[in-house]
Amino acid sequence: MTDFKKKVAIVTGGAQGIGGGIARQMASVGIKVLVADIDIDLADNTASEINSKGGDAFSVKTDVTSYSEVKEMINVAQNRWGRVDYFINNAYSAGSATIGGVTEVSESQWDMDMRALVTSVYAGSKYVIPVMTDGGGGSIVNISSVHGILVSKKALTYETGKAAIIAMTRQMAVDYGKFGIRVNSISPGHIVTERLGKRWENNPSGLKFFEDQYPVRRTGLPEDIGNAAVFLCSDEASFITGHNLVVDGGLSIQLQEDLAVQQGHYIKENPDTEMPYKK
């Protein structure tokens, strides 16, 4: 098994949600974790939680759309621990993306979302790869989404951005494998984060409807993505690079027609279900 005790990870958007789950799971196996987030108070809380359980974490305020702040984030990890072994490009939530199709999204909205979704991954990777190269290699994990392989209506920027992350992952894997750097992505399904958990508290029948669409009959937790990230960074995954690991409880493998029939049966049997989304 991989000895993580001397390894260092940076997790962007690591204060809560998927990033928080990744930070906690990495710390649980002994990895030193820099929790980078634009919300420094939440990042402080997550780092403190990790440290209280015997881990080694530090927090830093980082806007991943700022090249200078991304550079400083990496410098903080180097100055504190002397190395960066794992880099998790996670920061950006679906709730922040512009709603609309190509004729509805403004030029400024497109530029803003592409900077947050795609340029942030470019920037983090660009500045951490030389550090990893000097250290003999490392692992980059980019958080994409099932929305990067399947699309939802009126979600142009999010779907485009998440698909671009998968393509960028493959490109970097080809370019930097010779330096001992592996690059993979994770595409989560519906993950019940702190924010989504509050929504579902007010609509338990909607959550049950959602869960029933998954072959495993549950939605995901941040720790599910954390476990996947730890695996991709481990020596056990040393022959895996350029791969997009779908962690969605089997949601995306289902034939749409069968899923629609299943949904119809569920609603017929549970007529009081409050539908999760209304568009």
PDB file of C-alpha atoms in Angstrom:
ATOM      1  CA  MET A   1       0.000   0.000   0.000  1.00  0.00           C
ATOM      2  CA  THR A   2       1.096   3.566  -0.680  1.00  0.00           C
ATOM      3  CA  ASP A   3       2.957   5.340   2.117  1.00  0.00           C
ATOM      4  CA  PHE A   4       1.400   8.807   2.094  1.00  0.00           C
ATOM      5  CA  LYS A   5       3.105  10.102   5.238  1.00  0.00           C
ATOM      6  CA  LYS A   6       5.539  12.424   3.453  1.00  0.00           C
ATOM      7  CA  LYS A   7       3.201  13.446   0.640  1.00  0.00           C
ATOM      8  CA  VAL A   8       1.688  16.898   0.149  1.00  0.00           C
ATOM      9  CA  ALA A   9      -1.550  17.792  -1.619  1.00  0.00           C
ATOM     10  CA  ILE A  10      -3.198  21.037  -2.647  1.00  0.00           C
ATOM     11  CA  VAL A  11      -6.991  20.942  -2.925  1.00  0.00           C
ATOM     12  CA  THR A  12      -8.608  23.965  -4.546  1.00  0.00           C
ATOM     13  CA  GLY A  13     -12.118  24.713  -3.393  1.00  0.00           C
ATOM     14  CA  GLY A  14     -11.180  22.523  -0.440  1.00  0.00           C
ATOM     15  CA  ALA A  15     -13.237  24.229   2.232  1.00  0.00           C
ATOM     16  CA  GLN A  16     -16.463  22.302   1.775  1.00  0.00           C
ATOM     17  CA  GLY A  17     -18.496  20.224  -0.651  1.00  0.00           C
ATOM     18  CA  ILE A  18     -16.560  17.859  -2.901  1.00  0.00           C
ATOM     19  CA  GLY A  19     -13.317  19.678  -2.138  1.00  0.00           C
ATOM     20  CA  GLY A  20     -13.872  19.309   1.580  1.00  0.00           C
ATOM     21  CA  GLY A  21     -14.502  15.595   1.144  1.00  0.00           C
ATOM     22  CA  ILE A  22     -11.298  15.237  -0.846  1.00  0.00           C
ATOM     23  CA  ALA A  23      -9.268  17.203   1.716  1.00  0.00           C
ATOM     24  CA  ARG A  24     -10.593  15.114   4.608  1.00  0.00           C
ATOM     25  CA  GLN A  25     -10.040  11.774   2.873  1.00  0.00           C
ATOM     26  CA  MET A  26      -6.512  12.706   1.849  1.00  0.00           C
ATOM     27  CA  ALA A  27      -5.675  13.789   5.376  1.00  0.00           C
ATOM     28  CA  SER A  28      -7.130  10.542   6.744  1.00  0.00           C
ATOM     29  CA  VAL A  29      -4.425   8.509   4.955  1.00  0.00           C
ATOM     30  CA  GLY A  30      -1.631  10.785   6.172  1.00  0.00           C
ATOM     31  CA  ILE A  31      -1.290  13.279   3.322  1.00  0.00           C
ATOM     32  CA  LYS A  32      -0.449  16.852   4.300  1.00  0.00           C
ATOM     33  CA  VAL A  33      -3.166  19.060   2.835  1.00  0.00           C
ATOM     34  CA  LEU A  34      -3.271  22.695   1.796  1.00  0.00           C
ATOM     35  CA  VAL A  35      -6.935  23.715   1.835  1.00  0.00           C
ATOM     36  CA  ALA A  36      -7.221  26.493  -0.752  1.00  0.00           C
ATOM     37  CA  ASP A  37     -10.493  28.343  -1.057  1.00  0.00           C
ATOM     38  CA  ILE A  38     -11.862  31.802  -1.789  1.00  0.00           C
ATOM     39  CA  ASP A  39     -13.750  31.589   1.529  1.00  0.00           C
ATOM     40  CA  ILE A  40     -10.910  31.668   4.027  1.00  0.00           C
ATOM     41  CA  ASP A  41     -13.156  31.271   7.075  1.00  0.00           C
ATOM     42  CA  LEU A  42     -14.553  27.983   5.784  1.00  0.00           C
ATOM     43  CA  ALA A  43     -11.057  26.901   4.710  1.00  0.00           C
ATOM     44  CA  ASP A  44      -9.761  27.642   8.219  1.00  0.00           C
ATOM     45  CA  ASN A  45     -12.558  25.538   9.693  1.00  0.00           C
ATOM     46  CA  THR A  46     -11.775  22.552   7.472  1.00  0.00           C
ATOM     47  CA  ALA A  47      -8.046  22.768   8.182  1.00  0.00           C
ATOM     48  CA  SER A  48      -8.753  23.022  11.907  1.00  0.00           C
ATOM     49  CA  GLU A  49     -11.044  19.986  11.747  1.00  0.00           C
ATOM     50  CA  ILE A  50      -8.334  17.968  10.014  1.00  0.00           C
ATOM     51  CA  ASN A  51      -5.679  19.061  12.515  1.00  0.00           C
ATOM     52  CA  SER A  52      -7.938  18.240  15.475  1.00  0.00           C
ATOM     53  CA  LYS A  53      -8.073  14.654  14.218  1.00  0.00           C
ATOM     54  CA  GLY A  54      -4.295  14.339  14.033  1.00  0.00           C
ATOM     55  CA  GLY A  55      -3.811  15.445  10.437  1.00  0.00           C
ATOM     56  CA  ASP A  56      -1.560  18.148   9.057  1.00  0.00           C
ATOM     57  CA  ALA A  57      -3.446  20.846   7.171  1.00  0.00           C
ATOM     58  CA  PHE A  58      -3.087  24.535   6.436  1.00  0.00           C
ATOM     59  CA  SER A  59      -5.462  26.972   4.760  1.00  0.00           C
ATOM     60  CA  VAL A  60      -4.923  29.751   2.238  1.00  0.00           C
ATOM     61  CA  LYS A  61      -7.273  32.197   0.575  1.00  0.00           C
ATOM     62  CA  THR A  62      -7.162  31.638  -3.182  1.00  0.00           C
ATOM     63  CA  ASP A  63      -9.163  32.907  -6.110  1.00  0.00           C
ATOM     64  CA  VAL A  64      -8.394  30.314  -8.786  1.00  0.00           C
ATOM     65  CA  THR A  65      -9.211  32.808 -11.548  1.00  0.00           C
ATOM     66  CA  SER A  66      -6.202  34.902 -10.454  1.00  0.00           C
ATOM     67  CA  TYR A  67      -2.825  33.788 -11.811  1.00  0.00           C
ATOM     68  CA  SER A  68      -0.963  35.585  -9.030  1.00  0.00           C
ATOM     69  CA  GLU A  69      -3.043  33.963  -6.288  1.00  0.00           C
ATOM     70  CA  VAL A  70      -2.621  30.519  -7.832  1.00  0.00           C
ATOM     71  CA  LYS A  71       1.161  31.023  -7.892  1.00  0.00           C
ATOM     72  CA  GLU A  72       1.121  32.171  -4.270  1.00  0.00           C
ATOM     73  CA  MET A  73      -0.980  29.162  -3.249  1.00  0.00           C
ATOM     74  CA  ILE A  74       1.651  26.812  -4.635  1.00  0.00           C
ATOM     75  CA  ASN A  75       4.403  28.837  -2.953  1.00  0.00           C
ATOM     76  CA  VAL A  76       2.631  28.470   0.397  1.00  0.00           C
ATOM     77  CA  ALA A  77       2.660  24.683   0.088  1.00  0.00           C
ATOM     78  CA  GLN A  78       6.318  24.652  -0.953  1.00  0.00           C
ATOM     79  CA  ASN A  79       7.384  26.980   1.837  1.00  0.00           C
ATOM     80  CA  ARG A  80       5.501  24.999   4.457  1.00  0.00           C
ATOM     81  CA  TRP A  81       6.294  21.432   3.397  1.00  0.00           C
ATOM     82  CA  GLY A  82       8.963  21.741   0.709  1.00  0.00           C
ATOM     83  CA  ARG A  83       7.104  19.862  -2.008  1.00  0.00           C
ATOM     84  CA  VAL A  84       3.807  19.287  -3.842  1.00  0.00           C
ATOM     85  CA  ASP A  85       2.979  15.707  -4.792  1.00  0.00           C
ATOM     86  CA  TYR A  86      -0.724  15.911  -5.572  1.00  0.00           C
ATOM     87  CA  PHE A  87      -2.779  18.730  -7.036  1.00  0.00           C
ATOM     88  CA  ILE A  88      -6.572  18.604  -7.080  1.00  0.00           C
ATOM     89  CA  ASN A  89      -8.224  21.082  -9.450  1.00  0.00           C
ATOM     90  CA  ASN A  90     -11.667  21.211  -7.883  1.00  0.00           C
ATOM     91  CA  ALA A  91     -12.762  24.800  -7.285  1.00  0.00           C
ATOM     92  CA  TYR A  92     -15.983  25.710  -9.069  1.00  0.00           C
ATOM     93  CA  SER A  93     -19.585  24.692  -8.422  1.00  0.00           C
ATOM     94  CA  ALA A  94     -22.442  24.030 -10.826  1.00  0.00           C
ATOM     95  CA  GLY A  95     -24.533  26.589  -8.975  1.00  0.00           C
ATOM     96  CA  SER A  96     -22.168  29.335 -10.103  1.00  0.00           C
ATOM     97  CA  ALA A  97     -22.521  28.688 -13.822  1.00  0.00           C
ATOM     98  CA  THR A  98     -24.660  30.842 -16.086  1.00  0.00           C
ATOM     99  CA  ILE A  99     -28.015  29.370 -17.093  1.00  0.00           C
ATOM    100  CA  GLY A 100     -28.759  29.566 -20.814  1.00  0.00           C
ATOM    101  CA  GLY A 101     -28.061  28.322 -24.297  1.00  0.00           C
ATOM    102  CA  VAL A 102     -25.584  29.726 -26.796  1.00  0.00           C
ATOM    103  CA  THR A 103     -27.866  32.536 -27.957  1.00  0.00           C
ATOM    104  CA  GLU A 104     -28.746  33.505 -24.381  1.00  0.00           C
ATOM    105  CA  VAL A 105     -25.369  33.537 -22.640  1.00  0.00           C
ATOM    106  CA  SER A 106     -23.729  36.939 -22.960  1.00  0.00           C
ATOM    107  CA  GLU A 107     -20.144  37.404 -24.071  1.00  0.00           C
ATOM    108  CA  SER A 108     -19.132  38.587 -20.611  1.00  0.00           C
ATOM    109  CA  GLN A 109     -20.849  35.616 -18.950  1.00  0.00           C
ATOM    110  CA  TRP A 110     -19.109  33.214 -21.324  1.00  0.00           C
ATOM    111  CA  ASP A 111     -15.695  34.751 -20.592  1.00  0.00           C
ATOM    112  CA  MET A 112     -16.315  34.718 -16.830  1.00  0.00           C
ATOM    113  CA  ASP A 113     -17.442  31.089 -16.737  1.00  0.00           C
ATOM    114  CA  MET A 114     -14.662  29.838 -19.006  1.00  0.00           C
ATOM    115  CA  ARG A 115     -12.125  31.582 -16.802  1.00  0.00           C
ATOM    116  CA  ALA A 116     -13.547  29.933 -13.680  1.00  0.00           C
ATOM    117  CA  LEU A 117     -14.098  26.491 -15.202  1.00  0.00           C
ATOM    118  CA  VAL A 118     -11.239  26.050 -17.654  1.00  0.00           C
ATOM    119  CA  THR A 119      -8.598  28.730 -17.199  1.00  0.00           C
ATOM    120  CA  SER A 120      -8.392  27.922 -13.482  1.00  0.00           C
ATOM    121  CA  VAL A 121      -7.414  24.327 -14.311  1.00  0.00           C
ATOM    122  CA  TYR A 122      -4.899  25.567 -16.873  1.00  0.00           C
ATOM    123  CA  ALA A 123      -3.365  27.996 -14.364  1.00  0.00           C
ATOM    124  CA  GLY A 124      -3.093  25.529 -11.479  1.00  0.00           C
ATOM    125  CA  SER A 125      -1.582  22.857 -13.703  1.00  0.00           C
ATOM    126  CA  LYS A 126       0.780  25.268 -15.456  1.00  0.00           C
ATOM    127  CA  TYR A 127       2.364  26.455 -12.217  1.00  0.00           C
ATOM    128  CA  VAL A 128       2.385  23.175 -10.289  1.00  0.00           C
ATOM    129  CA  ILE A 129       3.853  20.958 -13.024  1.00  0.00           C
ATOM    130  CA  PRO A 130       7.366  22.496 -12.810  1.00  0.00           C
ATOM    131  CA  VAL A 131       7.300  21.967  -9.028  1.00  0.00           C
ATOM    132  CA  MET A 132       6.271  18.335  -9.477  1.00  0.00           C
ATOM    133  CA  THR A 133       8.890  17.836 -12.182  1.00  0.00           C
ATOM    134  CA  ASP A 134      11.619  19.123  -9.865  1.00  0.00           C
ATOM    135  CA  GLY A 135      10.335  16.771  -7.169  1.00  0.00           C
ATOM    136  CA  GLY A 136      10.452  13.696  -9.385  1.00  0.00           C
ATOM    137  CA  GLY A 137       6.794  13.510 -10.391  1.00  0.00           C
ATOM    138  CA  GLY A 138       3.312  13.686  -8.997  1.00  0.00           C
ATOM    139  CA  SER A 139      -0.368  13.315  -9.698  1.00  0.00           C
ATOM    140  CA  ILE A 140      -2.931  15.863 -10.879  1.00  0.00           C
ATOM    141  CA  VAL A 141      -6.636  15.130 -10.492  1.00  0.00           C
ATOM    142  CA  ASN A 142      -9.091  17.419 -12.244  1.00  0.00           C
ATOM    143  CA  ILE A 143     -12.703  17.392 -11.091  1.00  0.00           C
ATOM    144  CA  SER A 144     -14.999  17.319 -14.092  1.00  0.00           C
ATOM    145  CA  SER A 145     -18.600  16.059 -13.970  1.00  0.00           C
ATOM    146  CA  VAL A 146     -21.038  13.686 -15.623  1.00  0.00           C
ATOM    147  CA  HIS A 147     -22.102  16.947 -17.275  1.00  0.00           C
ATOM    148  CA  GLY A 148     -18.818  16.725 -19.164  1.00  0.00           C
ATOM    149  CA  ILE A 149     -19.966  13.572 -20.943  1.00  0.00           C
ATOM    150  CA  LEU A 150     -23.756  14.051 -20.973  1.00  0.00           C
ATOM    151  CA  VAL A 151     -25.542  17.367 -21.311  1.00  0.00           C
ATOM    152  CA  SER A 152     -28.482  19.101 -19.691  1.00  0.00           C
ATOM    153  CA  LYS A 153     -30.525  21.806 -21.386  1.00  0.00           C
ATOM    154  CA  LYS A 154     -29.705  25.493 -20.863  1.00  0.00           C
ATOM    155  CA  ALA A 155     -26.294  24.708 -19.341  1.00  0.00           C
ATOM    156  CA  LEU A 156     -23.931  25.768 -22.119  1.00  0.00           C
ATOM    157  CA  THR A 157     -21.022  27.068 -20.087  1.00  0.00           C
ATOM    158  CA  TYR A 158     -20.989  24.359 -17.434  1.00  0.00           C
ATOM    159  CA  GLU A 159     -21.246  21.470 -19.878  1.00  0.00           C
ATOM    160  CA  THR A 160     -18.635  23.006 -22.194  1.00  0.00           C
ATOM    161  CA  GLY A 161     -16.259  23.748 -19.343  1.00  0.00           C
ATOM    162  CA  LYS A 162     -16.487  20.303 -17.784  1.00  0.00           C
ATOM    163  CA  ALA A 163     -15.979  18.617 -21.171  1.00  0.00           C
ATOM    164  CA  ALA A 164     -12.922  20.812 -21.751  1.00  0.00           C
ATOM    165  CA  ILE A 165     -11.464  19.637 -18.443  1.00  0.00           C
ATOM    166  CA  ILE A 166     -11.600  16.022 -19.634  1.00  0.00           C
ATOM    167  CA  ALA A 167      -9.840  16.944 -22.884  1.00  0.00           C
ATOM    168  CA  MET A 168      -7.226  18.994 -21.021  1.00  0.00           C
ATOM    169  CA  THR A 169      -6.637  16.047 -18.690  1.00  0.00           C
ATOM    170  CA  ARG A 170      -5.809  13.770 -21.606  1.00  0.00           C
ATOM    171  CA  GLN A 171      -3.566  16.341 -23.245  1.00  0.00           C
ATOM    172  CA  MET A 172      -1.539  16.917 -20.080  1.00  0.00           C
ATOM    173  CA  ALA A 173      -1.267  13.174 -19.470  1.00  0.00           C
ATOM    174  CA  VAL A 174       0.344  12.760 -22.900  1.00  0.00           C
ATOM    175  CA  ASP A 175       2.675  15.728 -22.504  1.00  0.00           C
ATOM    176  CA  TYR A 176       3.960  15.200 -18.959  1.00  0.00           C
ATOM    177  CA  GLY A 177       3.969  11.452 -18.371  1.00  0.00           C
ATOM    178  CA  LYS A 178       7.667  11.377 -19.236  1.00  0.00           C
ATOM    179  CA  PHE A 179       8.310  13.559 -16.190  1.00  0.00           C
ATOM    180  CA  GLY A 180       6.592  11.113 -13.850  1.00  0.00           C
ATOM    181  CA  ILE A 181       3.386  13.145 -13.713  1.00  0.00           C
ATOM    182  CA  ARG A 182       0.077  11.372 -14.083  1.00  0.00           C
ATOM    183  CA  VAL A 183      -3.062  13.367 -14.890  1.00  0.00           C
ATOM    184  CA  ASN A 184      -6.578  12.025 -14.456  1.00  0.00           C
ATOM    185  CA  SER A 185     -10.060  13.436 -14.017  1.00  0.00           C
ATOM    186  CA  ILE A 186     -13.095  12.459 -11.962  1.00  0.00           C
ATOM    187  CA  SER A 187     -16.666  12.936 -13.151  1.00  0.00           C
ATOM    188  CA  PRO A 188     -18.995  12.888 -10.140  1.00  0.00           C
ATOM    189  CA  GLY A 189     -22.712  12.273 -10.307  1.00  0.00           C
ATOM    190  CA  HIS A 190     -25.115  13.990  -7.919  1.00  0.00           C
ATOM    191  CA  ILE A 191     -23.141  14.611  -4.737  1.00  0.00           C
ATOM    192  CA  VAL A 192     -25.052  15.742  -1.663  1.00  0.00           C
ATOM    193  CA  THR A 193     -22.803  18.496  -0.352  1.00  0.00           C
ATOM    194  CA  GLU A 194     -23.561  20.811   2.556  1.00  0.00           C
ATOM    195  CA  ARG A 195     -25.358  23.218   0.236  1.00  0.00           C
ATOM    196  CA  LEU A 196     -27.419  20.552  -1.515  1.00  0.00           C
ATOM    197  CA  GLY A 197     -28.115  18.811   1.778  1.00  0.00           C
ATOM    198  CA  LYS A 198     -29.980  21.884   2.995  1.00  0.00           C
ATOM    199  CA  ARG A 199     -32.070  21.885  -0.171  1.00  0.00           C
ATOM    200  CA  TRP A 200     -32.996  18.232   0.243  1.00  0.00           C
ATOM    201  CA  GLU A 201     -33.958  18.717   3.888  1.00  0.00           C
ATOM    202  CA  ASN A 202     -36.920  20.687   2.568  1.00  0.00           C
ATOM    203  CA  ASN A 203     -37.759  18.107  -0.086  1.00  0.00           C
ATOM    204  CA  PRO A 204     -37.113  14.560   1.187  1.00  0.00           C
ATOM    205  CA  SER A 205     -39.500  13.006  -1.355  1.00  0.00           C
ATOM    206  CA  GLY A 206     -37.553  14.713  -4.143  1.00  0.00           C
ATOM    207  CA  LEU A 207     -34.302  13.257  -2.824  1.00  0.00           C
ATOM    208  CA  LYS A 208     -35.891   9.802  -2.673  1.00  0.00           C
ATOM    209  CA  PHE A 209     -36.958  10.220  -6.300  1.00  0.00           C
ATOM    210  CA  PHE A 210     -33.393  11.190  -7.204  1.00  0.00           C
ATOM    211  CA  GLU A 211     -31.917   8.235  -5.326  1.00  0.00           C
ATOM    212  CA  ASP A 212     -34.256   5.813  -7.063  1.00  0.00           C
ATOM    213  CA  GLN A 213     -32.747   6.744 -10.446  1.00  0.00           C
ATOM    214  CA  TYR A 214     -29.345   5.388  -9.391  1.00  0.00           C
ATOM    215  CA  PRO A 215     -28.563   1.669  -9.762  1.00  0.00           C
ATOM    216  CA  VAL A 216     -26.985   1.743  -6.283  1.00  0.00           C
ATOM    217  CA  ARG A 217     -30.152   3.483  -4.969  1.00  0.00           C
ATOM    218  CA  ARG A 218     -28.352   6.380  -3.366  1.00  0.00           C
ATOM    219  CA  THR A 219     -26.786   9.666  -4.350  1.00  0.00           C
ATOM    220  CA  GLY A 220     -23.147  10.422  -3.678  1.00  0.00           C
ATOM    221  CA  LEU A 221     -21.269  11.926  -0.752  1.00  0.00           C
ATOM    222  CA  PRO A 222     -18.177  14.174  -0.883  1.00  0.00           C
ATOM    223  CA  GLU A 223     -16.174  11.326   0.653  1.00  0.00           C
ATOM    224  CA  ASP A 224     -16.991   9.127  -2.353  1.00  0.00           C
ATOM    225  CA  ILE A 225     -15.083  11.555  -4.555  1.00  0.00           C
ATOM    226  CA  GLY A 226     -12.388  11.868  -1.898  1.00  0.00           C
ATOM    227  CA  ASN A 227     -11.810   8.120  -1.983  1.00  0.00           C
ATOM    228  CA  ALA A 228     -11.536   8.189  -5.771  1.00  0.00           C
ATOM    229  CA  ALA A 229      -9.004  11.034  -5.628  1.00  0.00           C
ATOM    230  CA  VAL A 230      -6.878   9.212  -3.055  1.00  0.00           C
ATOM    231  CA  PHE A 231      -6.854   6.119  -5.256  1.00  0.00           C
ATOM    232  CA  LEU A 232      -5.825   8.034  -8.383  1.00  0.00           C
ATOM    233  CA  CYS A 233      -2.946   9.604  -6.460  1.00  0.00           C
ATOM    234  CA  SER A 234      -1.798   6.306  -4.992  1.00  0.00           C
ATOM    235  CA  ASP A 235       0.917   3.964  -6.227  1.00  0.00           C
ATOM    236  CA  GLU A 236      -1.830   1.418  -6.876  1.00  0.00           C
ATOM    237  CA  ALA A 237      -2.926   3.687  -9.754  1.00  0.00           C
ATOM    238  CA  SER A 238       0.589   4.141 -11.124  1.00  0.00           C
ATOM    239  CA  PHE A 239      -0.377   2.767 -14.559  1.00  0.00           C
ATOM    240  CA  ILE A 240      -3.467   4.961 -14.877  1.00  0.00           C
ATOM    241  CA  THR A 241      -3.201   8.309 -16.632  1.00  0.00           C
ATOM    242  CA  GLY A 242      -5.380  10.308 -19.000  1.00  0.00           C
ATOM    243  CA  HIS A 243      -8.425   8.548 -17.587  1.00  0.00           C
ATOM    244  CA  ASN A 244     -11.784  10.075 -16.706  1.00  0.00           C
ATOM    245  CA  LEU A 245     -13.099   8.117 -13.727  1.00  0.00           C
ATOM    246  CA  VAL A 246     -16.887   8.331 -13.565  1.00  0.00           C
ATOM    247  CA  VAL A 247     -18.079   8.171  -9.950  1.00  0.00           C
ATOM    248  CA  ASP A 248     -21.834   8.378 -10.273  1.00  0.00           C
ATOM    249  CA  GLY A 249     -23.379   5.260  -8.766  1.00  0.00           C
ATOM    250  CA  GLY A 250     -24.108   3.959 -12.263  1.00  0.00           C
ATOM    251  CA  LEU A 251     -26.394   6.845 -13.253  1.00  0.00           C
ATOM    252  CA  SER A 252     -24.852   7.497 -16.667  1.00  0.00           C
ATOM    253  CA  ILE A 253     -24.722   3.871 -17.846  1.00  0.00           C
ATOM    254  CA  GLN A 254     -28.493   3.576 -18.112  1.00  0.00           C
ATOM    255  CA  LEU A 255     -30.432   3.658 -21.371  1.00  0.00           C
ATOM    256  CA  GLN A 256     -32.524   6.816 -21.367  1.00  0.00           C
ATOM    257  CA  GLU A 257     -35.699   5.079 -22.496  1.00  0.00           C
ATOM    258  CA  ASP A 258     -35.497   2.556 -19.657  1.00  0.00           C
ATOM    259  CA  LEU A 259     -34.778   5.305 -17.146  1.00  0.00           C
ATOM    260  CA  ALA A 260     -37.788   7.292 -18.344  1.00  0.00           C
ATOM    261  CA  VAL A 261     -40.044   4.243 -17.912  1.00  0.00           C
ATOM    262  CA  GLN A 262     -38.600   3.682 -14.450  1.00  0.00           C
ATOM    263  CA  GLN A 263     -39.302   7.293 -13.529  1.00  0.00           C
ATOM    264  CA  GLY A 264     -42.867   6.983 -14.772  1.00  0.00           C
ATOM    265  CA  HIS A 265     -43.478   3.920 -12.611  1.00  0.00           C
ATOM    266  CA  TYR A 266     -41.976   5.652  -9.590  1.00  0.00           C
ATOM    267  CA  ILE A 267     -44.195   8.711  -9.926  1.00  0.00           C
ATOM    268  CA  LYS A 268     -47.282   6.516 -10.451  1.00  0.00           C
ATOM    269  CA  GLU A 269     -46.477   4.581  -7.286  1.00  0.00           C
ATOM    270  CA  ASN A 270     -45.511   7.711  -5.325  1.00  0.00           C
ATOM    271  CA  PRO A 271     -47.928  10.411  -6.509  1.00  0.00           C
ATOM    272  CA  ASP A 272     -47.044  12.789  -3.670  1.00  0.00           C
ATOM    273  CA  THR A 273     -43.423  13.091  -4.766  1.00  0.00           C
ATOM    274  CA  GLU A 274     -42.254  16.693  -4.986  1.00  0.00           C
ATOM    275  CA  MET A 275     -40.129  16.863  -8.121  1.00  0.00           C
ATOM    276  CA  PRO A 276     -36.526  17.883  -7.457  1.00  0.00           C
ATOM    277  CA  TYR A 277     -36.260  20.581 -10.131  1.00  0.00           C
ATOM    278  CA  LYS A 278     -38.748  22.762 -11.891  1.00  0.00           C
ATOM    279  CA  LYS A 279     -37.716  24.405 -15.172  1.00  0.00           C
TER     280      LYS A 279
END
